[in-house]
Coordinates of C-alpha atoms in Angstrom, one line a residue:
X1 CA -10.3 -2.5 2.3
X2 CA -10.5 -2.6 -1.5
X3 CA -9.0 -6.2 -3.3
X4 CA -5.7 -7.2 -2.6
X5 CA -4.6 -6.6 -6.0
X6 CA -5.6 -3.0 -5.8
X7 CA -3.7 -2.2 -3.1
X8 CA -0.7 -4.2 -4.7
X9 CA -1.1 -2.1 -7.3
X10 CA -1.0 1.3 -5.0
X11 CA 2.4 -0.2 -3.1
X12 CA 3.6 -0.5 -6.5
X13 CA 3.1 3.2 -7.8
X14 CA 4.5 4.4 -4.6
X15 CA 7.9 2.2 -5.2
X16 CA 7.9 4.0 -9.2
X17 CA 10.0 2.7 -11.2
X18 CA 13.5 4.6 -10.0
X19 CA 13.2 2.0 -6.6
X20 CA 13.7 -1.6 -7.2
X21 CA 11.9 -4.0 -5.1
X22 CA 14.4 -4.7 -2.8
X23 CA 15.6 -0.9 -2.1
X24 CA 11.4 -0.2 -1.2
X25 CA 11.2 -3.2 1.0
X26 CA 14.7 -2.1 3.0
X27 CA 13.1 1.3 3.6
X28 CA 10.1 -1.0 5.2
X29 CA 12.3 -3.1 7.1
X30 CA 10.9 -6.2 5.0
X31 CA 12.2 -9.1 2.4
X32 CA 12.2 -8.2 -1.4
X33 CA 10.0 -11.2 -1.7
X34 CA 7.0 -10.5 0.7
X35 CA 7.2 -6.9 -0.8
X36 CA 6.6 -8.9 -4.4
X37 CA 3.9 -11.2 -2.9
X38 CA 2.2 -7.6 -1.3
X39 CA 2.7 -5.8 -4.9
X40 CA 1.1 -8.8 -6.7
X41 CA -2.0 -9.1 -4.1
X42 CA -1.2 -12.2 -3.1
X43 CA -1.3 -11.6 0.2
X44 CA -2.0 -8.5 2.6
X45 CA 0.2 -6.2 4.4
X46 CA 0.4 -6.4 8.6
X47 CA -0.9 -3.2 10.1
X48 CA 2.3 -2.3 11.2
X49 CA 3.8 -2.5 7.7
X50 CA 0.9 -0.4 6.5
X51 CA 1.4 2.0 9.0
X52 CA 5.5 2.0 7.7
X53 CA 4.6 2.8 4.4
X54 CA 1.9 5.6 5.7
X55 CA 4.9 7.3 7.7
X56 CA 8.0 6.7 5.2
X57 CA 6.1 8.1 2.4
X58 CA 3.6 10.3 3.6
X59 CA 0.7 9.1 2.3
X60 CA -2.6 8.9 3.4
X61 CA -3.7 5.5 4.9
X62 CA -7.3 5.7 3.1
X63 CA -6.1 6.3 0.1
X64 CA -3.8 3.4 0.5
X65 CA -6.6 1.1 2.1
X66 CA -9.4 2.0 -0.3
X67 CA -7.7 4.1 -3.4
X68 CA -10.1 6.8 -2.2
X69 CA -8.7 10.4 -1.2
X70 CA -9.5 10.9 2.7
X71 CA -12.9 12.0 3.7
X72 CA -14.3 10.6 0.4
X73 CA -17.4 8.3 1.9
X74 CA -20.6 8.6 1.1
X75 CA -23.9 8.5 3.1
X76 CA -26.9 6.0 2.5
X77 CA -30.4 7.6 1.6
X78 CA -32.7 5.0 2.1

């Protein structure tokens, strides 16, 4: 998974700015302020919140995780 900040930043552009904080963390079934503390990278999203956010906005879970679209990886030449 890429930094925490990163993927508080990628929560964040999902919300947009026409959601506030504590309408986005309703839809996730969470407080306002652990939605904040997620957004700012201070801490990480459970699995099953990260699975919440995959399903309520149809988004794909690598591109949350990493900020990679899926099937981006790449292979090692050694």
């Amino acid at each position: 998974m890429s930094d925490l900040r990163s993927l508080g930043r990628r929560i964040r552009q999902l919300r947009g700015f026409d959601c506030t904080q504590d309408e986005f963390a309703r839809k996730l079934g969470i407080s306002q302020s652990q939605l904040s503390k997620y957004e700012r990278g201070i801490v990480a999203p459970p699995a099953d919140v990260l699975i919440r956010i995959k399903e309520q906005f149809r988004v794909n879970i690598d591109w949350l995780l990493t900020g990679e679209p899926e099937g981006t990886g790449y292979i090692s030449r050694r």
